[in-house]
mmCIF file of C-alpha atoms in Angstrom:
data_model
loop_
_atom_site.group_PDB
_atom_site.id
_atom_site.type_symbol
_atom_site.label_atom_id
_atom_site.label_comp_id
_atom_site.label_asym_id
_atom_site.label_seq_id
_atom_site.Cartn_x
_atom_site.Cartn_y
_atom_site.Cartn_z
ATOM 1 C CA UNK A 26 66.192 127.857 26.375
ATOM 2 C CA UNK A 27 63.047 125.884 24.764
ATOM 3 C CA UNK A 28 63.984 124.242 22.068
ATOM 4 C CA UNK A 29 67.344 124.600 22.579
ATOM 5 C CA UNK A 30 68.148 122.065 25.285
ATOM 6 C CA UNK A 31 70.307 118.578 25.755
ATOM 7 C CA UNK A 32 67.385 116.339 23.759
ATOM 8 C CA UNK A 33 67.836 118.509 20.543
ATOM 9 C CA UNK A 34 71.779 118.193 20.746
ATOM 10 C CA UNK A 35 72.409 114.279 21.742
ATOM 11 C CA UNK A 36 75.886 114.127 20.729
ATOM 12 C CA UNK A 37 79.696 114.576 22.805
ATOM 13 C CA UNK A 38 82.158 116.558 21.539
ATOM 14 C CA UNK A 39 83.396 114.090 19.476
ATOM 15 C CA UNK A 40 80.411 114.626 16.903
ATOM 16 C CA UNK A 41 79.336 117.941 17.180
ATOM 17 C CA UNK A 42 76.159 119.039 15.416
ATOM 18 C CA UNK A 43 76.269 121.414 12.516
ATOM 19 C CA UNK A 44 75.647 124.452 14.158
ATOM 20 C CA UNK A 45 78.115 123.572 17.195
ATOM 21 C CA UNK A 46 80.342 122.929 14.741
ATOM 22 C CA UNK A 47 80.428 126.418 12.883
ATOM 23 C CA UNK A 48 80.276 128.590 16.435
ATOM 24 C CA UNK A 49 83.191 126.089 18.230
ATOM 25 C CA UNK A 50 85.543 126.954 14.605
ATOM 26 C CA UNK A 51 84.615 130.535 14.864
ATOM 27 C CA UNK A 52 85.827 131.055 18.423
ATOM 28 C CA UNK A 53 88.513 129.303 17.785
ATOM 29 C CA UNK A 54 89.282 131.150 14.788
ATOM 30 C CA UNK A 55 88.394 134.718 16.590
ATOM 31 C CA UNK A 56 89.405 133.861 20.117
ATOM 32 C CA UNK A 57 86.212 134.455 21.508
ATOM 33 C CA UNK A 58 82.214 134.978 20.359
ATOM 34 C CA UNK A 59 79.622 136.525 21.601
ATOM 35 C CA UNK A 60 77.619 134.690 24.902
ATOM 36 C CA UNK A 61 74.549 135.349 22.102
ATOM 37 C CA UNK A 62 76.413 133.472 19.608
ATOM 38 C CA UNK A 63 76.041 130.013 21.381
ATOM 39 C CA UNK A 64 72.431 130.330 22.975
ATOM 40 C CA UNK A 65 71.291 128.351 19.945
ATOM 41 C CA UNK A 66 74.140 125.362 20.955
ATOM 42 C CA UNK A 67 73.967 124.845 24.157
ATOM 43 C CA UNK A 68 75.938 122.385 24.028
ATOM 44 C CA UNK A 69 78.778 123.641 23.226
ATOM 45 C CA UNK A 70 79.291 124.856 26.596
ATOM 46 C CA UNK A 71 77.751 121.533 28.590
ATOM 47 C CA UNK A 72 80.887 119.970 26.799
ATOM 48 C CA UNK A 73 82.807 122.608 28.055
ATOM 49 C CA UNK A 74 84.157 123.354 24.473
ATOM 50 C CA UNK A 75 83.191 126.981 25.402
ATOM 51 C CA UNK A 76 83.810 128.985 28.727
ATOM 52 C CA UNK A 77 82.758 132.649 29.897
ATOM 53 C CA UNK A 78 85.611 134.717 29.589
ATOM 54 C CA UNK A 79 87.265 135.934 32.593
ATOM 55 C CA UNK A 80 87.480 139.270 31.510
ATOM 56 C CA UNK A 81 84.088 139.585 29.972
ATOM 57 C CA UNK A 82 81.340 137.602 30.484
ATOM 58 C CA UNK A 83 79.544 138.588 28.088
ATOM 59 C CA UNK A 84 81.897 136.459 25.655
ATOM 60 C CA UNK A 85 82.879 133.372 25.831
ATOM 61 C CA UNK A 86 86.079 131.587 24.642
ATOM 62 C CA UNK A 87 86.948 127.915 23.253
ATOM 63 C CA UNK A 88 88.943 125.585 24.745
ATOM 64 C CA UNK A 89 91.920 124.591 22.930
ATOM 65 C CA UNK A 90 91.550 121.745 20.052
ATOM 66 C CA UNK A 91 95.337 120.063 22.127
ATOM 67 C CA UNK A 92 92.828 120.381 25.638
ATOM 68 C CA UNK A 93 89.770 118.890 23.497
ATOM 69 C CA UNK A 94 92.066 115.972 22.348
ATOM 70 C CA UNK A 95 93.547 114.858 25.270
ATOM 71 C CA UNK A 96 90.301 114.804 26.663
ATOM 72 C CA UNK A 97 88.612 112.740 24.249
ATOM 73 C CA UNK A 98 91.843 110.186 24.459
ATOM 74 C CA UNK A 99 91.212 110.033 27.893
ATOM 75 C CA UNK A 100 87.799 109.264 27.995
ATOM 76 C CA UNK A 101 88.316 106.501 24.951
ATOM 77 C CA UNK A 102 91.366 104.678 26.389
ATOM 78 C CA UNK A 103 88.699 104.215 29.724
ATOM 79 C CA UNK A 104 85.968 102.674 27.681
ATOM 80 C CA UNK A 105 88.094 101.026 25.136
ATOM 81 C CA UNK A 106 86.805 97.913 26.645
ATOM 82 C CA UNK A 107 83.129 98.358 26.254
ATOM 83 C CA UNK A 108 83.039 100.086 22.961
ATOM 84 C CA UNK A 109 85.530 99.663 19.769
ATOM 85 C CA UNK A 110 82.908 102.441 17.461
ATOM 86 C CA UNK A 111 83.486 104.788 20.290
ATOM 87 C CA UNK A 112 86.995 104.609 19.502
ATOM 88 C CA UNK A 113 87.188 104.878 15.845
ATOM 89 C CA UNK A 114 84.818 107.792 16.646
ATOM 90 C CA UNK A 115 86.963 109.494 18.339
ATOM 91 C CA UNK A 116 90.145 108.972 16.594
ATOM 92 C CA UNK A 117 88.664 110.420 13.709
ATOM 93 C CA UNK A 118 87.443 113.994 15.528
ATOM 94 C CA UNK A 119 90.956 113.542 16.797
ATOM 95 C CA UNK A 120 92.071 114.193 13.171
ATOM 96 C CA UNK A 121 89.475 116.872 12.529
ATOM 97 C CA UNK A 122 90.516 118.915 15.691
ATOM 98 C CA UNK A 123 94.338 118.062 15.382
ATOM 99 C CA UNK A 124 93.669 119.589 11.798
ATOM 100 C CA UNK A 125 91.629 123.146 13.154
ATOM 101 C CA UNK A 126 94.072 123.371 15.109
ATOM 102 C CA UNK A 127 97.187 123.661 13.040
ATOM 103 C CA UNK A 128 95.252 125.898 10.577
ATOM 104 C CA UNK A 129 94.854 128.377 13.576
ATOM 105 C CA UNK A 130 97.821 131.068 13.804
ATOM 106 C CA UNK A 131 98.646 132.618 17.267
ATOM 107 C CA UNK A 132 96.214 134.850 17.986
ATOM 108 C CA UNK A 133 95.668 137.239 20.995
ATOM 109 C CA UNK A 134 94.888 134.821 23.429
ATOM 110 C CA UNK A 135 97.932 133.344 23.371
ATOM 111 C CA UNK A 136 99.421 135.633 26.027
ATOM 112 C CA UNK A 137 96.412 134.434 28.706
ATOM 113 C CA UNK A 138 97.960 130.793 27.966
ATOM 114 C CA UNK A 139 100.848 129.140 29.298
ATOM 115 C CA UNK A 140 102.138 125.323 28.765
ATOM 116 C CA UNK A 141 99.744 123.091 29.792
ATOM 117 C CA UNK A 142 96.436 124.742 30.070
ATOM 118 C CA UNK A 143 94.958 128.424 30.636
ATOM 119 C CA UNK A 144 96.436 130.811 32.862
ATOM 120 C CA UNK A 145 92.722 131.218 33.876
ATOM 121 C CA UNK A 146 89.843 129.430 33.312
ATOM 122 C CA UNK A 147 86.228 130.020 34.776
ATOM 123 C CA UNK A 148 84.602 127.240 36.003
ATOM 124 C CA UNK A 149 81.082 127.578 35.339
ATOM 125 C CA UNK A 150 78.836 125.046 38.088
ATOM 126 C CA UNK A 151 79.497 122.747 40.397
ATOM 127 C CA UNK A 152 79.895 119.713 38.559
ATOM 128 C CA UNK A 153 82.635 121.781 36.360
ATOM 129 C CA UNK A 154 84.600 122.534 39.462
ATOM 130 C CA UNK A 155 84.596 119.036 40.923
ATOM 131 C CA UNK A 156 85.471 117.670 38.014
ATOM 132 C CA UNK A 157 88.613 120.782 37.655
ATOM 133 C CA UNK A 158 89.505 119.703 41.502
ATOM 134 C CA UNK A 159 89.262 116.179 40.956
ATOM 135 C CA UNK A 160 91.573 116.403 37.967
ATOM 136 C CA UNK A 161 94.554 118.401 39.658
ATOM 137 C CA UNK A 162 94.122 116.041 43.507
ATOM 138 C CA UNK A 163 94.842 113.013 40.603
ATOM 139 C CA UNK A 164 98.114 114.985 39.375
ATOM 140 C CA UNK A 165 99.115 116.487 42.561
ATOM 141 C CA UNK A 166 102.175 114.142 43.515
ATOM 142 C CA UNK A 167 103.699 116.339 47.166
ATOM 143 C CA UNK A 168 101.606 118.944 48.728
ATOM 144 C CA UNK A 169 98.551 120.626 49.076
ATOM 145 C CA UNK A 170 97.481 123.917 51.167
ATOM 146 C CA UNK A 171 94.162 125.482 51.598
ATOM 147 C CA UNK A 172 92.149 128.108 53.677
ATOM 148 C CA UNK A 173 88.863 127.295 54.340
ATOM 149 C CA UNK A 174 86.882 130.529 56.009
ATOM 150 C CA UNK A 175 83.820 130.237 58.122
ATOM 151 C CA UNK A 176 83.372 128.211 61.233
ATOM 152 C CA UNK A 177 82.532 125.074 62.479
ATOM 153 C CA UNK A 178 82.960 122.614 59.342
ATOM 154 C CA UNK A 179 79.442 120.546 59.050
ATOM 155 C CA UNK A 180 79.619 116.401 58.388
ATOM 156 C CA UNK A 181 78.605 117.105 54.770
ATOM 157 C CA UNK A 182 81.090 119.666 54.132
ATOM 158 C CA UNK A 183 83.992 117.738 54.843
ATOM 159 C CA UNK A 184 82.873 114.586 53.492
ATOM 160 C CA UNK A 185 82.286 116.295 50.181
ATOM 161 C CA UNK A 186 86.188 116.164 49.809
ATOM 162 C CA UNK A 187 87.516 113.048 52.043
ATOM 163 C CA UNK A 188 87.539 111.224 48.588
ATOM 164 C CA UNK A 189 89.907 113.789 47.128
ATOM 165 C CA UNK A 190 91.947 113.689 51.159
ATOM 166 C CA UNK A 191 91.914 110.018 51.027
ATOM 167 C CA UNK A 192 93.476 109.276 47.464
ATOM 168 C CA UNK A 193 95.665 112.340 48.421
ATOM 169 C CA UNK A 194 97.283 110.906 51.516
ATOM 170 C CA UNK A 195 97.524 107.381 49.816
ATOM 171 C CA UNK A 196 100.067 108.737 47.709
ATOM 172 C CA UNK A 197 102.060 110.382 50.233
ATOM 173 C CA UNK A 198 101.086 113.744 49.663
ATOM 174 C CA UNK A 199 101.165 116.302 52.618
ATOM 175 C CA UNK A 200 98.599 118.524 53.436
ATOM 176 C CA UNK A 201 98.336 122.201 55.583
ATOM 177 C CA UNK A 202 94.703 123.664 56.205
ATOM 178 C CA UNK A 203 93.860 127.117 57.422
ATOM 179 C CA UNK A 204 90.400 127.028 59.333
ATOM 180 C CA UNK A 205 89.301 129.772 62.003
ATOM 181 C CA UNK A 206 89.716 129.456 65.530
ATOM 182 C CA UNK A 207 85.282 128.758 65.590
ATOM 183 C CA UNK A 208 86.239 125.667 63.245
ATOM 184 C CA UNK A 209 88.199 124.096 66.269
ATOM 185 C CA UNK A 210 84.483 123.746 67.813
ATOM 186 C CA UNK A 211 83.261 121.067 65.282
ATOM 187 C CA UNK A 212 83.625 117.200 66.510
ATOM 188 C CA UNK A 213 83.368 116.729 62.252
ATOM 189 C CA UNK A 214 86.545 118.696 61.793
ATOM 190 C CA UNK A 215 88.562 116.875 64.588
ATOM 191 C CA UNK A 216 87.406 113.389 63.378
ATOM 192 C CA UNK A 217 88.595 114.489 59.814
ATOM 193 C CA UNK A 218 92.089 115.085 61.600
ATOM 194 C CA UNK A 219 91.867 112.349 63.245
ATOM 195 C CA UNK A 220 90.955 109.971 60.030
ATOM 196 C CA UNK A 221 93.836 111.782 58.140
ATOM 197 C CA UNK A 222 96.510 111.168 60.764
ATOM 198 C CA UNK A 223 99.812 113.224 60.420
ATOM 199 C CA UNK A 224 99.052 113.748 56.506
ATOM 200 C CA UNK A 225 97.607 116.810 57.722
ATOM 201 C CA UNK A 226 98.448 119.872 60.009
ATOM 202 C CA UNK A 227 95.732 122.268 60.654
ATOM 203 C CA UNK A 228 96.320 125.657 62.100
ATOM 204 C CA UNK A 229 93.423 128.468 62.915
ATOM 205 C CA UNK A 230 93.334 131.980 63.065
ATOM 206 C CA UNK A 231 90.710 134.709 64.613
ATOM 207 C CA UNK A 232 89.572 135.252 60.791
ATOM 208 C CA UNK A 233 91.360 133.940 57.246
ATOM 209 C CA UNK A 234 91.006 134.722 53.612
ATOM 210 C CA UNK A 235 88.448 133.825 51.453
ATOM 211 C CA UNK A 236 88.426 129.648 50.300
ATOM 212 C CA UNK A 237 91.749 128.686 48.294
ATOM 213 C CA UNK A 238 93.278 125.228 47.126
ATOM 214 C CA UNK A 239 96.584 125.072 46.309
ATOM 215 C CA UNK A 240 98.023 121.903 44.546
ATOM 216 C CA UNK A 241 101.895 121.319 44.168
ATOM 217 C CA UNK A 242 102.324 125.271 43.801
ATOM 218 C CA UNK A 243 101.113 124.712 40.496
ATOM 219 C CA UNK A 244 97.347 125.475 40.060
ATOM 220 C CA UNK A 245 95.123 127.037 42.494
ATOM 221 C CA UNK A 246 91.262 127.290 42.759
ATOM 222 C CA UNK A 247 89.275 130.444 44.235
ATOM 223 C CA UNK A 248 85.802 131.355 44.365
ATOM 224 C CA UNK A 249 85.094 133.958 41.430
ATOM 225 C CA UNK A 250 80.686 134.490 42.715
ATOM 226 C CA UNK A 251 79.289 134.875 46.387
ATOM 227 C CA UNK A 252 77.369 131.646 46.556
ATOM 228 C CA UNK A 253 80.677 129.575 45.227
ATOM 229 C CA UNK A 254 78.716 128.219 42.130
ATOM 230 C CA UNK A 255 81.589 129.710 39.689
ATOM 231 C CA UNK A 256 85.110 129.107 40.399
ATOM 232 C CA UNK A 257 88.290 130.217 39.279
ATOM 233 C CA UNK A 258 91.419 127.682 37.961
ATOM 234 C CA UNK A 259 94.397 129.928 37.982
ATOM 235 C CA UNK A 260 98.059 128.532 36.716
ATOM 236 C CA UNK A 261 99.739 131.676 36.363
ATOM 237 C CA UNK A 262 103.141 131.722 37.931
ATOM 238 C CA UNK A 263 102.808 134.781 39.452
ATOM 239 C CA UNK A 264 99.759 134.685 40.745
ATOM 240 C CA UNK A 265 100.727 131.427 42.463
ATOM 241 C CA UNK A 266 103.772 132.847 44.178
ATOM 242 C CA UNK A 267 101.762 135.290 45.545
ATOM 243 C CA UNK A 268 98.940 133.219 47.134
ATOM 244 C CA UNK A 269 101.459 131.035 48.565
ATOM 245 C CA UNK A 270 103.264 134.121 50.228
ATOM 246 C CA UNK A 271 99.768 134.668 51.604
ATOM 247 C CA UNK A 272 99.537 131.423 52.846
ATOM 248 C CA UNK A 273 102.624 130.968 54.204
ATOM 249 C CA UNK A 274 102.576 134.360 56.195
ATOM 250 C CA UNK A 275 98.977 133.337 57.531
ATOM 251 C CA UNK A 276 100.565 129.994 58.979
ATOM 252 C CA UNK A 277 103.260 131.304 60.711
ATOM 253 C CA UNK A 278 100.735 133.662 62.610
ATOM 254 C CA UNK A 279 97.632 130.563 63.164
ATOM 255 C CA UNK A 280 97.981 128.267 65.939
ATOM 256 C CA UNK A 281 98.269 124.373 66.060
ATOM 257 C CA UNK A 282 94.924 122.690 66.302
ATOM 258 C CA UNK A 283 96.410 120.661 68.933
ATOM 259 C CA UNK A 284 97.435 123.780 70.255
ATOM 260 C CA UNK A 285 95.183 126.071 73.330
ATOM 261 C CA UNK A 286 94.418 129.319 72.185
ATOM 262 C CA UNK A 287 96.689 132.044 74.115
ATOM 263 C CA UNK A 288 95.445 133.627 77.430
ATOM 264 C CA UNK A 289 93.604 137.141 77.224
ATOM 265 C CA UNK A 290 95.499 138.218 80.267
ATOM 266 C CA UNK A 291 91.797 139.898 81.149
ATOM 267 C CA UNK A 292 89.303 137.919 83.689
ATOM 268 C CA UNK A 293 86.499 137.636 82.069
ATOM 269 C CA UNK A 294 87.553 137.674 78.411
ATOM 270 C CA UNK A 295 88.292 134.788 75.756
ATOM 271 C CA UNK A 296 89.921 135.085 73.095
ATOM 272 C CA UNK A 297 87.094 135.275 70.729
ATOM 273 C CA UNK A 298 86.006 138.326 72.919
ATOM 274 C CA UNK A 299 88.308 139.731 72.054
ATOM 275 C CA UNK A 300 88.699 139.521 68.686
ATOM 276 C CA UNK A 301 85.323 140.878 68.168
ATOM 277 C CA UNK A 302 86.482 143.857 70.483
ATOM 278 C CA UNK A 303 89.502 144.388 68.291
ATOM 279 C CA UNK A 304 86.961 144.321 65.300
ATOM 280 C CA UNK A 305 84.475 146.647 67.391
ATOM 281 C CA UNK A 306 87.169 149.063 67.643
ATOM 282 C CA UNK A 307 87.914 148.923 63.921
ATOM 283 C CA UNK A 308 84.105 150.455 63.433
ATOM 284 C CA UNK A 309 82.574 147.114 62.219
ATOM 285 C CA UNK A 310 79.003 145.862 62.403
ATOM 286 C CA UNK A 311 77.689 142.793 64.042
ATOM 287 C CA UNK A 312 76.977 141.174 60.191
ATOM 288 C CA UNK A 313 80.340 141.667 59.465
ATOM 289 C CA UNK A 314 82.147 140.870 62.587
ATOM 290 C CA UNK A 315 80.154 137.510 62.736
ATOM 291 C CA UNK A 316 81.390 136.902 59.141
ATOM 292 C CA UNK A 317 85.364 137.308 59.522
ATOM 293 C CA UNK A 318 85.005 135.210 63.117
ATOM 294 C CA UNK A 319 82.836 132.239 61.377
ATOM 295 C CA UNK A 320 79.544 132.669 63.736
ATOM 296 C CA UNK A 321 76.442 133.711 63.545
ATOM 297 C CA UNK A 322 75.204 137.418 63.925
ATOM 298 C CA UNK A 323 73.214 135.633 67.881
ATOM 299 C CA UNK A 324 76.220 134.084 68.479
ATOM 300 C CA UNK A 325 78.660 137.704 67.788
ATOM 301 C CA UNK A 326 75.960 139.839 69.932
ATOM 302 C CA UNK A 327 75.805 137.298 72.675
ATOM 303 C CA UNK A 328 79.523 137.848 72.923
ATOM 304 C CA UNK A 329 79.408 141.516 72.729
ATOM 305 C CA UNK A 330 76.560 141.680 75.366
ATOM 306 C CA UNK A 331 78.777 139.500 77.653
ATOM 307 C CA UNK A 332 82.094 141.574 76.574
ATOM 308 C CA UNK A 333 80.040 145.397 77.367
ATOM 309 C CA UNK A 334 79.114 143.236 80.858
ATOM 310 C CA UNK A 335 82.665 142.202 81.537
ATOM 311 C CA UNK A 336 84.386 146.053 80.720
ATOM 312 C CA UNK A 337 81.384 147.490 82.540
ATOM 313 C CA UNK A 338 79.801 149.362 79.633
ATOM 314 C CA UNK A 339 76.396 150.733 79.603
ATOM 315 C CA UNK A 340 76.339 151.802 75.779
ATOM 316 C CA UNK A 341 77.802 151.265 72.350
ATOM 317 C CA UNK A 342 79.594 154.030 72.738
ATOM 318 C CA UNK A 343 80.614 153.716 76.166
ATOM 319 C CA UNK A 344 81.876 150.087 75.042
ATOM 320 C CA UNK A 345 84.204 151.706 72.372
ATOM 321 C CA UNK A 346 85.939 153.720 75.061
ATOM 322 C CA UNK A 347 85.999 150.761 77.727
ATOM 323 C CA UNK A 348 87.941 148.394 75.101
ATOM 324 C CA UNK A 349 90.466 151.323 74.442
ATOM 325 C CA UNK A 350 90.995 151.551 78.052
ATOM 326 C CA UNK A 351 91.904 148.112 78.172
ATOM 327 C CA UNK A 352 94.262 148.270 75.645
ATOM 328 C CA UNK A 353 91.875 145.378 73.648
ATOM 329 C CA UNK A 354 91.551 147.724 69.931
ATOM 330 C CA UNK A 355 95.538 147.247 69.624
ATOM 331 C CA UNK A 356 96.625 150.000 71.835
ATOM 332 C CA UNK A 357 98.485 150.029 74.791
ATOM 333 C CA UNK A 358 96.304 149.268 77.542
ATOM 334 C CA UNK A 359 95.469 151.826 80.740
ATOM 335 C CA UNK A 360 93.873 152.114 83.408
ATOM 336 C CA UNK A 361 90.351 153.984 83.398
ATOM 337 C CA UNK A 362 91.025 156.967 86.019
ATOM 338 C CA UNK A 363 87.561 158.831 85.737
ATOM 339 C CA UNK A 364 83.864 157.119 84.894
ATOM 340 C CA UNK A 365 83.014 157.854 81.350
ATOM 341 C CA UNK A 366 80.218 160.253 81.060
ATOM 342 C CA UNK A 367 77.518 159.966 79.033
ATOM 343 C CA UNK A 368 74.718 162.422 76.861
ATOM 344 C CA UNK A 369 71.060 160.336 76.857
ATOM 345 C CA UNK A 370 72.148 160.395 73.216
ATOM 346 C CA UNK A 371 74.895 158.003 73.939
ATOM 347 C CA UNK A 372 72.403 155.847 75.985
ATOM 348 C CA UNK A 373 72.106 152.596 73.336
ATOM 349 C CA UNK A 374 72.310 149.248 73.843
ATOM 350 C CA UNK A 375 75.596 147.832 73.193
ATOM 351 C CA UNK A 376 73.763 145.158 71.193
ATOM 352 C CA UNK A 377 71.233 147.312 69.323
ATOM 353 C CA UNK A 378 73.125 147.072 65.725
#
């Protein structure tokens, strides 16, 4: 907003201007204000003394004045060296948000918090959810799982995290990743492997769930927009157990990396073949199929083309009924007995969608 911006506001939270000051002691008073309320302070929430409310993000809601401490301890005892003001500065908002917050009585959104943090918390950019990740890799002491969908992982993904990996397996901490079977195709995902040594086992599967870090069964991130620029930090004990049931029921059914992918048992098809039959069968498009697999739409209609080749199929529809013949939707396979016939309706290309 003009007017509004970082040059109008040059302060950290542990000098907040007037007007931050009055809309950070009303949400903390209230719970939450209005997203309108704190258009005039925006920086209130580039201090991330505000956050959109996972319920409603049309409000927002404060962080706690114990969270806003400990932060601004943190951040002193670092630069204690270089700056003695900085420190008196900060002891003394210390004091003023040590005081807000004992004046504060438990209010409603006290049942959405648990010790140690928020049950959820929205992390709003990227920087916010590096900085979230970077925290919990630094208190993760024994184990870490994720899932990471798509296919093959690119140089710049990976390295974006090897910093996080590295400090990880330098403290002994053990590490299981979930990638698709299309991720085993990347030279930059076996040289990560390779780099990380037996701190990590990697498994793959014909499609996974969506991106999810676990940390020591404690705090897990998911993505909470499409294009992964908002994040969710969840520490609520149930939801936890139940993303690690997911997890663990996924790896027992992936395969070692190290591993070959099993035989068809049909000349002609690989496994990825088949996988898009199975999804064929199912009634999905090519966008979609190509989405759950990790390729590209080309890619998924090469491999149908090749697949209606292989099973003989002249049509869409006549593919449908060739990969129910041979048993590759899920049912038990038979033998075709009598050529399908066709209308001239039926008479598509199997890789017209």
């Amino acid at each position: 907003m003009a007017g509004h911006g970082t040059d109008e506001h040059p302060h950290g939270a542990d000098r907040l201007c007037d007007a931050g000051d009055r809309v950070y002691s009303r949400a903390v008073r209230r719970g939450r204000v209005p997203r309108t309320d704190a258009e005039p302070v925006p920086c209130l929430l580039e201090l991330a003394l505000l956050h959109p409310d996972p319920d409603d993000m049309d409000w927002l809601v404060p962080t706690a004045p114990q969270e806003v401490m400990t932060r601004l301890l943190r951040g002193v005892y670092d630069e204690v060296s270089e700056s003695h003001r900085r420190v008196g500065s900060a002891v003394a908002a210390f004091e003023w948000y040590a005081g807000l917050g004992r004046r504060i009585q438990a209010s409603a959104m006290a049942s959405a918090t648990l010790e140690g943090g928020a049950a959820i918390r929205v992390l709003d950019g990227l920087s916010r959810i590096q900085a979230a990740m970077d925290d919990a890799t630094e208190a993760c002491t024994s184990e870490v799982l994720t899932v990471q969908p798509g296919g093959i992982r690119r140089e710049p993904e990976l390295t974006e995290g090897l910093h996080r990996a590295l400090a990880l397996r330098a403290r002994g901490v053990r590490m299981r990743d979930l990638y698709t079977h299309v991720a085993r195709h990347g030279q930059g995902l076996l040289n990560y492997l390779e780099l990380m040594g037996d701190t990590v086992e990697a498994r793959t599967l014909d499609e996974v769930v969506d991106r999810l870090i676990l940390f020591d069964r404690t705090v897990a991130f998911i993505p909470a927009n499409a294009d992964h620029t908002m994040a969710l930090e969840l520490r609520h004990p149930a939801l936890i157990d139940y993303f690690v049931t997911v997890f663990d029921r996924l790896w027992r059914l992936a395969i070692p990396v190290a591993a070959a992918l099993p035989d068809t048992g049909i000349e002609g098809i690989s496994h990825r073949e088949q996988s898009i039959a199975a999804l064929l069968a199912d009634g999905h498009q090519d966008a979609v199929i190509a989405e759950r697999l990790g390729i590209s739409v080309r890619t998924c209609r090469a491999h149908i083309a090749r697949l209606s080749e292989t099973l003989g199929a002249a049509s869409r529809t006549q593919l449908g009924v060739r990969i129910a013949q041979a048993g590759l939707d899920g049912a038990p396979s038979r033998l075709p007995d009598v050529p399908v016939q066709l209308t001239p309706a039926d008479r598509e290309s199997p890789t017209a969608r």
